[in-house]
Amino acid sequence: MNIGLDMMGGDYAPLEAIKGLKLFLDEYTGPVTLFCIGQQENFTSLLEEHKIDQSRIKVINAPEVIGYHEHPAKALKEKQQSSIAIGFHLLSSGKIDAFASAGNTGAMLVGTMYTIKAIEGVQRPTIATVIPKLNGTTGLLLDVGLNVDCKPEHLNQFAVLGNLYAQKVLGIDKPTVGLLNIGEEEGKGNQLAQTTYPLLKENASINFIGNVEGRDLIQNKADVVVCDGFTGNVILKMAETIYDIAVHRKLEDDQYLHRFHYENYGGTPILGVAKPVLIGHGISNDVAFKNMILQAVKMVESDFCNIIKSAFHSEKVD
Amino acid sequence: MNIGLDMMGGDYAPLEAIKGLKLFLDEYTGPVTLFCIGQQENFTSLLEEHKIDQSRIKVINAPEVIGYHEHPAKALKEKQQSSIAIGFHLLSSGKIDAFASAGNTGAMLVGTMYTIKAIEGVQRPTIATVIPKLNGTTGLLLDVGLNVDCKPEHLNQFAVLGNLYAQKVLGIDKPTVGLLNIGEEEGKGNQLAQTTYPLLKENASINFIGNVEGRDLIQNKADVVVCDGFTGNVILKMAETIYDIAVHRKLEDDQYLHRFHYENYGGTPILGVAKPVLIGHGISNDVAFKNMILQAVKMVESDFCNIIKSAFHSEKVD
């Protein structure tokens, strides 16, 4: 298995990427080769310094870098020798099986949509985040920002995508699926929620348990929660502040509050596209990089994208 | 000043209402008479037991009670002798200046809309919640559930209503107003946010500071944040779980986390209607009741509803 890692992504690139790579290689002993893509002269000495086992990596030189404030589509088009452009080229040509970057999010999305493309039948690829629950389990919330205006059929597809990600990557057996809403009963909510409910109820490929509310997100009510990307993004960013609060109040050692630290998330997977792509947080540290690589490995190991292809090829879903 | 208090509202009625009333009377020494509305035989002995100064209250017998699971409009119509129906009757006839209840929320809303009515020019009355900020100040978020599908002009009016509530009741001098969104720059967001932004920007009666994100809600970025009632309700319920987390992790004594306890909120004010109405949490305890009565007093003292009438009567807003 070959995993592509953008060495130039993240506010502390390439140091934290290198440290994360080291953590990953120390932890994971399976047959994985890491394709380290970036400005070679900027990180090869660091590889030696951090005693990275050179037999388990492959250095791919990418002389250009896409910055955080560059226009995504324009930068990707003009900087064909950037780590992100080369990463997508390697992914689409099959030289790597997954691509992970903490770089320019917009460029990662544009690259995914135009180079990797949506799986047939998937109307809207989506991004998801994990939500730590009080009982120690992990839930999944989607969409968290890729699709700000949604139709009911989009949410229904998010449910299928999230359900499979929860099973195959998070390892949740028979995940329960809930619709984010402002009341428990069917018929509650805004127009989108009201019209989505019956679709989810009739969807035989998921275990729909009904509406869940804001207070249920950290409770053990549903493993997978679907919503539009506007609401989901607000929740994602609010959930991240729970760890900020912990730090501010000097409670960051609390076992539960610490689980809201972004480093535990790894990256944000793009679901519904033909190959595994993971986008990391700009402020990613070594642990975040390690977890993002591990996520990529899990997506490849579980053959996640082919499972999605089959699911959307069957009549059940479409 | 006469404040109406529903003695039958709340899961622990009438005991917590009585205890809250006692806390209020001990704290507030101004010229206020509390109209205690409810099943007289169920609470008059408690008034004596808790040494309530009978010269500062007036007992209004309401032989009927509207339960939590009754259909709001139907119950209100059929139970004219219920504490909620009598409360609205007293409010509309001017015998009380504000009405507060922790009873059936739907019945409170129906009573407000049909008996008290929206102020001329207000398209959609709204409900707001306070959000404790890390720096010790208090922000306001609205709408939090009354208007689940909104148009830009509704959010623009919420901004005016929230701005005035923040000034007159929360005591915030020149409040800043933000639009809840998923990015900082103008042009970001879903259709609603994109079309609302220019309206807020051009609104001379508020101090609009642009978009705020989920992470900014607890930061000192904007005093007043507007959003649709679906998103706002999800946030409200998620914010309430911050105190649940604190209790679960035995951190409820933390000075900041404790501020998320519902009892500090008092009640939820309905903004944009002709007279002050406050809806309390079903699980209201004595402190919650005390704070709800205090809020009612502040709304009357500040002549809040007349200020709103003037604001919506002027050309600036409409």
XYZ file of C-alpha atoms in Angstrom:
636
model
C 0.000 0.000 0.000
C 1.288 3.437 -0.929
C 0.145 6.529 0.959
C 0.916 10.009 -0.325
C 1.749 12.635 2.296
C 2.063 16.328 1.516
C 5.165 17.466 3.409
C 4.429 21.150 2.725
C 0.967 21.282 4.344
C 0.299 22.660 7.789
C 1.449 25.785 9.597
C 4.547 24.014 10.917
C 5.518 22.215 7.696
C 7.595 20.238 7.147
C 8.696 19.582 10.751
C 5.379 18.357 12.205
C 4.744 16.203 9.114
C 8.125 14.530 9.643
C 7.487 14.006 13.355
C 4.027 12.612 12.577
C 5.506 10.302 9.972
C 7.970 9.050 12.581
C 5.158 8.416 15.082
C 3.220 6.547 12.410
C 6.138 4.344 11.349
C 6.896 3.493 14.967
C 3.286 2.507 15.585
C 2.273 0.829 12.341
C 4.367 -2.072 11.137
C 2.300 -3.207 8.143
C 3.494 -3.069 4.517
C 3.036 0.632 3.787
C 5.258 2.919 1.762
C 4.898 6.632 2.435
C 5.328 8.876 -0.590
C 6.703 12.083 0.922
C 5.814 14.842 -1.522
C 7.387 18.276 -1.192
C 10.356 20.540 -1.681
C 13.065 17.905 -1.330
C 15.773 20.292 -0.150
C 13.553 21.430 2.695
C 12.929 18.089 4.331
C 15.434 15.390 3.364
C 17.863 16.434 6.086
C 14.985 16.307 8.586
C 14.252 12.717 7.543
C 17.764 11.727 8.631
C 17.653 13.886 11.717
C 14.454 12.165 12.869
C 15.820 8.714 11.943
C 13.052 7.917 9.450
C 13.501 4.408 8.046
C 14.284 5.269 4.402
C 13.223 1.824 3.214
C 9.637 2.645 4.161
C 9.419 5.982 2.394
C 9.863 7.417 -1.076
C 10.795 11.050 -1.554
C 8.943 12.800 -4.380
C 10.292 16.221 -5.187
C 7.706 18.964 -5.716
C 9.495 22.242 -6.309
C 6.399 24.433 -5.973
C 4.223 25.158 -2.938
C 0.601 26.308 -2.787
C 0.151 28.783 0.070
C -2.848 29.055 2.371
C -4.072 32.296 0.897
C -3.805 31.413 -2.772
C -6.912 31.022 -4.895
C -7.450 27.232 -4.919
C -8.404 26.558 -8.549
C -5.965 29.119 -9.953
C -3.042 27.905 -7.828
C -3.683 24.268 -8.654
C -3.812 25.026 -12.366
C -0.714 27.199 -12.402
C 1.419 25.225 -9.963
C 1.518 21.797 -11.582
C 4.757 21.085 -9.731
C 3.276 21.773 -6.290
C 2.978 18.998 -3.711
C -0.826 19.082 -3.920
C -0.925 18.892 -7.743
C 1.649 16.083 -7.797
C -0.212 14.262 -5.024
C -3.401 14.214 -7.063
C -1.488 13.161 -10.162
C 0.015 10.205 -8.281
C -3.392 9.316 -6.832
C -5.278 9.431 -10.105
C -2.585 7.422 -11.905
C -2.702 4.748 -9.205
C 0.863 5.223 -7.946
C -0.490 6.011 -4.494
C -3.656 4.602 -2.922
C -4.550 7.581 -0.737
C -3.486 11.194 -0.434
C -3.325 13.213 2.782
C -2.496 16.890 3.174
C -2.855 19.628 5.783
C -2.381 22.247 3.075
C -4.747 24.669 1.344
C -8.199 23.128 1.937
C -9.727 24.712 -1.136
C -6.983 23.338 -3.380
C -7.478 19.898 -1.851
C -11.204 20.059 -2.578
C -10.733 21.340 -6.112
C -8.129 18.659 -6.779
C -10.448 15.978 -5.423
C -13.458 17.063 -7.425
C -11.672 17.572 -10.720
C -8.988 14.902 -10.599
C -10.477 12.136 -8.471
C -14.164 12.871 -9.098
C -17.369 11.753 -7.443
C -18.357 8.089 -7.528
C -21.168 7.423 -9.992
C -24.494 7.876 -8.259
C -23.116 10.145 -5.543
C -24.742 13.534 -6.101
C -22.646 15.417 -3.574
C -19.412 14.218 -2.022
C -19.311 15.196 1.635
C -16.910 15.810 4.500
C -17.374 14.375 7.965
C -16.029 14.901 11.449
C -15.921 12.619 14.446
C -17.677 13.680 17.637
C -16.401 12.240 20.932
C -19.250 10.894 23.033
C -19.482 10.901 26.808
C -19.693 7.098 26.945
C -16.290 6.745 25.287
C -17.520 5.911 21.802
C -17.088 8.060 18.735
C -19.826 9.436 16.552
C -19.756 10.820 13.044
C -21.328 14.078 11.885
C -21.762 15.011 8.248
C -21.837 17.196 6.169
C -19.565 19.676 7.969
C -19.141 22.342 5.328
C -18.825 21.090 1.787
C -22.524 21.417 0.963
C -24.032 24.487 2.575
C -27.395 24.308 0.810
C -28.764 20.781 0.643
C -31.741 18.902 -0.691
C -33.319 15.954 1.138
C -31.796 13.435 -1.299
C -28.328 14.779 -0.457
C -28.850 14.163 3.250
C -30.144 10.704 2.434
C -26.914 9.989 0.571
C -24.812 11.445 3.397
C -26.536 8.904 5.638
C -25.406 6.036 3.400
C -21.847 7.385 3.131
C -21.595 8.044 6.861
C -23.058 4.681 7.727
C -20.400 2.885 5.671
C -17.555 5.074 6.964
C -18.661 4.391 10.542
C -18.657 0.657 9.846
C -15.537 0.287 7.752
C -13.211 2.950 9.112
C -14.447 3.721 12.624
C -15.262 0.045 13.222
C -18.781 0.610 14.529
C -20.949 -2.471 14.131
C -24.449 -1.685 12.791
C -24.271 2.079 13.279
C -27.426 3.929 14.184
C -28.213 6.947 12.022
C -30.007 10.090 13.189
C -31.262 13.263 11.542
C -30.140 16.458 13.254
C -33.265 18.343 14.185
C -34.818 20.646 16.758
C -37.287 18.155 18.205
C -37.687 14.419 18.591
C -40.941 13.782 16.784
C -41.350 13.210 13.061
C -42.706 16.402 11.485
C -40.452 18.704 13.526
C -37.874 20.978 11.981
C -37.284 23.209 9.030
C -38.409 22.301 5.514
C -35.203 20.362 4.822
C -35.484 18.236 7.963
C -39.195 17.622 7.461
C -38.737 16.374 3.922
C -35.581 14.407 4.696
C -37.142 12.397 7.529
C -39.374 10.161 5.342
C -36.472 9.427 2.967
C -34.283 8.236 5.835
C -37.167 6.277 7.336
C -37.648 4.374 4.070
C -33.928 3.860 3.451
C -33.426 0.132 4.008
C -29.628 0.345 3.860
C -29.340 2.287 7.118
C -30.502 1.833 10.693
C -32.402 5.109 11.071
C -33.427 5.941 14.634
C -35.150 9.279 14.013
C -34.367 12.850 14.969
C -31.522 13.817 17.258
C -31.058 17.238 18.839
C -28.052 19.387 19.635
C -27.902 17.897 23.101
C -27.784 14.348 21.715
C -24.572 14.850 19.742
C -22.393 13.881 22.716
C -24.864 11.288 23.999
C -25.104 7.722 22.820
C -28.189 8.297 20.727
C -26.987 7.911 17.142
C -23.573 6.904 15.809
C -23.999 8.843 12.586
C -25.799 12.197 12.407
C -26.641 13.922 9.130
C -27.317 17.601 8.515
C -26.677 20.313 5.940
C -23.116 21.595 5.698
C -23.936 25.016 7.126
C -25.298 23.670 10.397
C -22.620 20.968 10.472
C -19.785 23.443 10.042
C -21.085 25.649 12.839
C -21.281 22.583 15.095
C -17.801 21.397 14.086
C -16.255 24.740 14.947
C -18.237 24.971 18.163
C -17.148 21.444 19.148
C -13.540 22.451 18.585
C -13.977 25.264 21.106
C -14.748 22.709 23.801
C -11.048 21.888 23.828
C -10.234 25.626 23.694
C -12.382 26.067 26.790
C -10.540 23.186 28.456
C -7.179 24.820 27.755
C -8.414 28.216 28.919
C -9.721 26.704 32.146
C -6.611 24.508 32.582
C -8.740 21.378 32.240
C -7.034 20.034 29.119
C -5.904 16.906 30.927
C -9.487 15.860 31.418
C -9.883 12.543 29.645
C -13.068 13.522 27.877
C -12.343 17.170 27.100
C -9.014 16.171 25.598
C -10.839 14.066 23.049
C -12.067 17.313 21.487
C -8.476 18.264 20.636
C -8.169 18.467 16.845
C -5.089 16.233 16.870
C -7.268 13.234 17.691
C -9.403 13.753 14.613
C -6.546 13.116 12.215
C -7.949 14.535 9.024
C -11.304 15.176 7.444
C -12.152 12.444 4.929
C -13.887 13.353 1.687
C -16.589 10.745 1.258
C -18.178 9.777 -2.036
C -15.141 10.298 -4.250
C -13.288 7.563 -6.150
C -10.124 7.461 -4.025
C -9.248 8.220 -0.386
C -8.406 11.872 0.219
C -7.829 13.347 3.673
C -7.574 17.005 4.564
C -5.726 17.930 7.733
C -6.125 20.935 10.010
C -3.794 23.834 9.180
C -2.442 23.763 12.725
C -1.748 20.002 12.562
C 0.932 18.777 14.961
C 2.776 15.440 14.876
C -0.068 13.495 16.498
C -2.560 14.942 14.015
C -0.303 13.896 11.104
C 0.126 10.401 12.536
C -3.634 10.003 12.942
C -4.304 11.317 9.452
C -1.887 8.751 7.938
C -3.527 6.004 10.021
C -6.940 7.072 8.717
C -5.658 6.902 5.149
C -4.327 3.397 5.800
C -7.684 2.299 7.231
C -9.545 3.686 4.225
C -7.261 1.751 1.870
C -7.243 -1.436 3.954
C -11.027 -1.504 4.140
C -11.276 -0.874 0.391
C -13.624 1.916 1.390
C -14.073 3.601 -1.983
C -15.008 0.349 -3.714
C -17.542 -0.371 -1.002
C -19.096 3.016 -1.702
C -19.057 2.273 -5.437
C -20.945 -0.965 -4.878
C -23.400 0.663 -2.505
C -24.263 3.383 -4.993
C -24.377 0.926 -7.841
C -27.098 -1.108 -6.188
C -30.737 -0.207 -6.644
C -31.291 0.153 -2.920
C -29.664 3.525 -2.762
C -30.296 5.187 -6.077
C -44.875 47.174 38.547
C -46.857 43.935 38.443
C -45.222 40.709 37.279
C -47.285 37.602 36.561
C -45.731 34.278 37.543
C -47.196 30.931 36.546
C -46.988 28.805 39.696
C -47.906 25.621 37.787
C -45.045 25.685 35.263
C -41.920 23.573 35.571
C -41.333 19.942 36.410
C -41.132 20.723 40.124
C -44.111 23.082 40.293
C -45.119 24.753 42.471
C -42.239 24.223 44.941
C -39.355 25.602 42.836
C -41.496 28.546 41.725
C -42.153 29.401 45.396
C -38.476 29.034 46.297
C -37.480 31.170 43.310
C -40.045 33.780 44.307
C -38.531 33.844 47.805
C -35.019 34.302 46.369
C -36.267 37.117 44.180
C -38.067 38.967 46.990
C -35.003 38.680 49.219
C -32.787 40.104 46.479
C -34.968 42.731 44.840
C -36.434 45.415 47.056
C -38.039 47.651 44.415
C -41.793 48.259 44.147
C -42.905 45.042 42.473
C -46.011 43.003 43.103
C -45.896 39.363 42.023
C -49.172 37.972 40.718
C -48.921 34.282 41.605
C -51.213 32.471 39.198
C -52.135 28.842 39.770
C -54.221 26.291 41.654
C -54.589 28.210 44.887
C -55.070 25.151 47.102
C -51.777 23.718 45.856
C -49.494 26.574 46.790
C -50.941 28.927 49.374
C -49.702 26.796 52.266
C -46.249 26.772 50.647
C -46.277 30.581 50.580
C -46.587 30.615 54.353
C -44.153 27.774 54.805
C -41.496 29.671 52.833
C -42.305 32.936 54.642
C -43.247 34.832 51.501
C -44.100 38.465 52.335
C -47.807 38.452 51.472
C -47.838 42.232 51.016
C -45.643 41.845 47.931
C -47.703 39.189 46.192
C -51.236 38.673 44.969
C -52.669 35.181 44.633
C -54.727 34.592 41.489
C -56.591 31.315 41.486
C -56.430 29.325 38.237
C -58.298 26.048 38.739
C -57.056 24.446 35.510
C -53.553 23.335 34.484
C -52.111 22.862 30.984
C -49.812 19.837 30.956
C -46.543 19.508 29.043
C -47.919 17.048 26.550
C -51.146 18.811 25.691
C -51.698 20.306 22.258
C -50.841 23.988 22.802
C -53.559 25.751 20.795
C -56.271 23.275 21.789
C -55.366 23.335 25.479
C -55.221 27.114 25.589
C -58.628 27.406 23.928
C -60.323 24.781 26.086
C -58.684 25.644 29.407
C -59.590 29.288 29.841
C -59.159 28.904 33.584
C -55.594 27.621 33.338
C -52.685 29.610 34.752
C -51.315 30.271 31.259
C -54.650 31.472 29.840
C -55.281 33.686 32.870
C -51.718 35.021 32.697
C -52.221 36.176 29.134
C -55.597 37.633 30.004
C -54.028 39.682 32.811
C -51.169 40.741 30.544
C -53.339 41.845 27.642
C -55.728 43.723 29.921
C -52.810 45.566 31.508
C -53.255 44.168 35.041
C -49.739 42.756 34.882
C -46.779 44.249 32.997
C -44.957 41.009 32.188
C -45.757 37.287 32.282
C -43.285 34.513 33.042
C -43.907 30.769 32.934
C -41.893 27.567 32.826
C -44.940 25.696 31.574
C -45.930 24.277 28.178
C -43.696 26.210 25.731
C -46.081 25.781 22.818
C -48.987 27.173 24.812
C -46.832 30.124 25.860
C -45.961 30.825 22.235
C -49.533 30.463 21.025
C -50.758 32.723 23.829
C -48.120 35.316 22.976
C -48.817 35.340 19.260
C -52.596 35.408 19.517
C -53.170 37.429 22.681
C -50.163 39.764 22.868
C -49.333 39.872 19.152
C -46.322 41.067 17.199
C -45.361 44.740 17.264
C -46.292 46.506 14.024
C -43.446 46.206 11.567
C -41.974 43.086 13.191
C -42.366 40.309 10.635
C -41.317 37.501 12.922
C -41.061 37.668 16.702
C -38.001 35.755 17.855
C -36.541 34.011 20.886
C -33.005 34.530 22.113
C -30.541 32.872 24.445
C -27.518 34.240 26.236
C -24.123 32.697 25.536
C -21.446 32.977 28.253
C -18.157 34.191 26.825
C -14.696 33.222 27.995
C -13.829 36.825 28.847
C -16.657 37.004 31.395
C -19.120 38.947 29.252
C -22.409 37.640 27.955
C -23.460 37.390 24.337
C -26.869 36.976 22.778
C -27.815 34.476 20.076
C -31.056 34.614 18.131
C -33.244 33.101 16.714
C -33.007 29.894 18.746
C -35.991 27.974 17.463
C -39.080 30.045 16.799
C -38.341 30.607 13.086
C -36.797 27.531 11.526
C -36.941 28.740 7.931
C -35.914 32.355 7.587
C -35.549 35.006 4.944
C -32.762 37.605 4.996
C -35.123 40.370 6.108
C -36.062 38.275 9.145
C -32.423 37.960 10.208
C -32.013 41.689 9.676
C -34.908 42.318 12.058
C -33.493 39.803 14.585
C -30.344 41.933 14.544
C -32.326 45.038 15.491
C -34.275 43.210 18.198
C -31.154 41.548 19.612
C -29.194 44.782 19.527
C -31.835 46.547 21.619
C -32.233 43.637 24.049
C -28.458 43.535 24.552
C -28.448 47.270 25.307
C -31.548 47.622 27.410
C -31.752 44.327 29.279
C -28.229 42.895 29.238
C -26.733 46.352 29.709
C -24.198 46.080 26.881
C -23.118 49.495 25.633
C -23.007 49.730 21.813
C -23.289 45.998 21.134
C -21.483 44.542 18.143
C -23.617 42.385 15.862
C -22.358 39.405 13.853
C -23.866 37.055 11.293
C -23.350 33.374 12.076
C -21.544 31.894 9.117
C -18.995 29.295 8.061
C -16.240 31.698 7.053
C -15.089 35.206 7.829
C -15.245 36.860 4.420
C -18.308 38.446 2.854
C -19.702 36.082 0.220
C -19.217 32.961 2.368
C -22.045 30.768 3.491
C -25.330 29.332 2.372
C -27.845 31.311 0.348
C -29.447 32.771 3.452
C -26.157 34.006 4.909
C -24.973 35.362 1.586
C -28.111 37.399 1.035
C -28.386 38.510 4.665
C -24.854 39.951 4.828
C -25.510 43.039 2.637
C -28.699 43.855 4.553
C -26.843 43.846 7.865
C -23.976 45.817 6.363
C -26.358 48.552 5.251
C -28.365 48.579 8.468
C -27.440 51.888 10.110
C -29.188 51.059 13.378
C -26.720 48.306 14.321
C -22.969 48.005 14.702
C -22.403 45.107 12.270
C -18.942 43.557 12.436
C -19.341 40.860 9.758
C -19.437 37.085 9.887
C -18.737 35.070 13.002
C -18.110 31.324 13.082
C -19.017 28.545 15.484
C -15.717 29.027 17.281
C -16.397 32.736 17.821
C -19.577 32.221 19.830
C -17.656 31.986 23.107
C -15.039 34.533 22.068
C -15.394 38.282 22.376
C -16.089 38.808 18.690
C -19.707 39.912 18.568
C -22.134 40.636 21.402
C -25.183 39.726 19.332
C -25.167 36.893 16.778
C -28.041 36.274 14.369
C -28.937 33.049 12.576
C -31.974 31.056 11.491
C -33.888 29.283 14.242
C -32.865 25.799 13.124
C -29.146 26.453 13.452
C -29.722 28.535 16.588
C -31.706 25.815 18.309
C -29.056 23.185 17.584
C -26.424 25.541 19.045
C -28.564 26.350 22.077
C -29.008 22.673 22.900
C -25.353 21.944 22.246
C -24.320 24.834 24.503
C -26.500 23.397 27.257
C -24.552 20.142 27.043
C -21.378 21.991 28.016
C -22.763 22.112 31.541
C -23.852 18.472 31.227
C -20.276 17.600 30.330
C -19.052 19.578 33.330
C -21.350 17.628 35.655
C -20.391 14.310 34.075
C -16.690 15.111 34.477
C -17.208 16.538 37.975
C -16.101 19.973 36.795
C -19.365 21.772 37.546
C -17.672 24.074 40.048
C -15.573 25.559 37.278
C -16.424 29.241 37.162
C -16.842 29.334 33.402
C -18.466 25.951 32.806
C -21.018 26.713 35.499
C -22.186 29.708 33.511
C -23.634 27.247 30.962
C -26.044 25.945 33.612
C -29.585 26.673 32.441
C -30.474 28.241 35.801
C -28.316 31.255 34.953
C -30.284 31.936 31.793
C -33.479 32.686 33.649
C -36.004 32.410 30.858
C -36.150 32.828 27.117
C -37.568 36.230 26.184
C -39.900 36.537 23.204
C -38.703 39.611 21.338
C -40.822 41.675 18.979
C -44.151 41.219 20.748
C -46.155 43.982 22.419
C -45.550 42.972 26.053
C -42.799 41.143 27.958
C -43.234 37.366 27.959
C -40.625 34.956 29.333
C -40.574 31.208 28.896
C -38.671 29.152 31.453
C -36.990 25.771 31.106
C -39.192 22.828 32.096
C -36.584 21.723 34.625
C -36.354 25.204 36.178
C -35.134 25.265 39.778
C -35.404 28.105 42.286
C -32.433 30.043 40.873
C -33.863 29.771 37.348
C -37.219 31.119 38.576
C -35.524 33.978 40.426
C -33.542 34.936 37.330
C -36.594 34.719 35.106
C -38.511 37.107 37.400
C -35.506 39.463 37.438
C -35.426 39.395 33.625
C -39.127 40.275 33.532
C -38.491 43.186 35.891
C -35.629 44.448 33.700
C -37.780 44.259 30.601
C -40.516 46.302 32.274
C -38.101 48.779 33.914
C -36.367 49.461 30.620
C -39.706 49.896 28.844
C -38.305 47.403 26.368
C -41.426 46.791 24.295
C -42.015 50.490 23.705
C -38.419 50.909 22.615
C -38.990 48.146 20.065
C -42.208 49.810 18.945
C -40.360 53.072 18.333
C -37.510 51.324 16.547
C -39.847 49.553 14.161
C -41.933 52.629 13.698
C -38.977 54.638 12.422
C -38.013 54.600 8.789
C -34.513 53.353 9.518
C -35.603 49.823 10.106
C -38.594 49.214 7.912
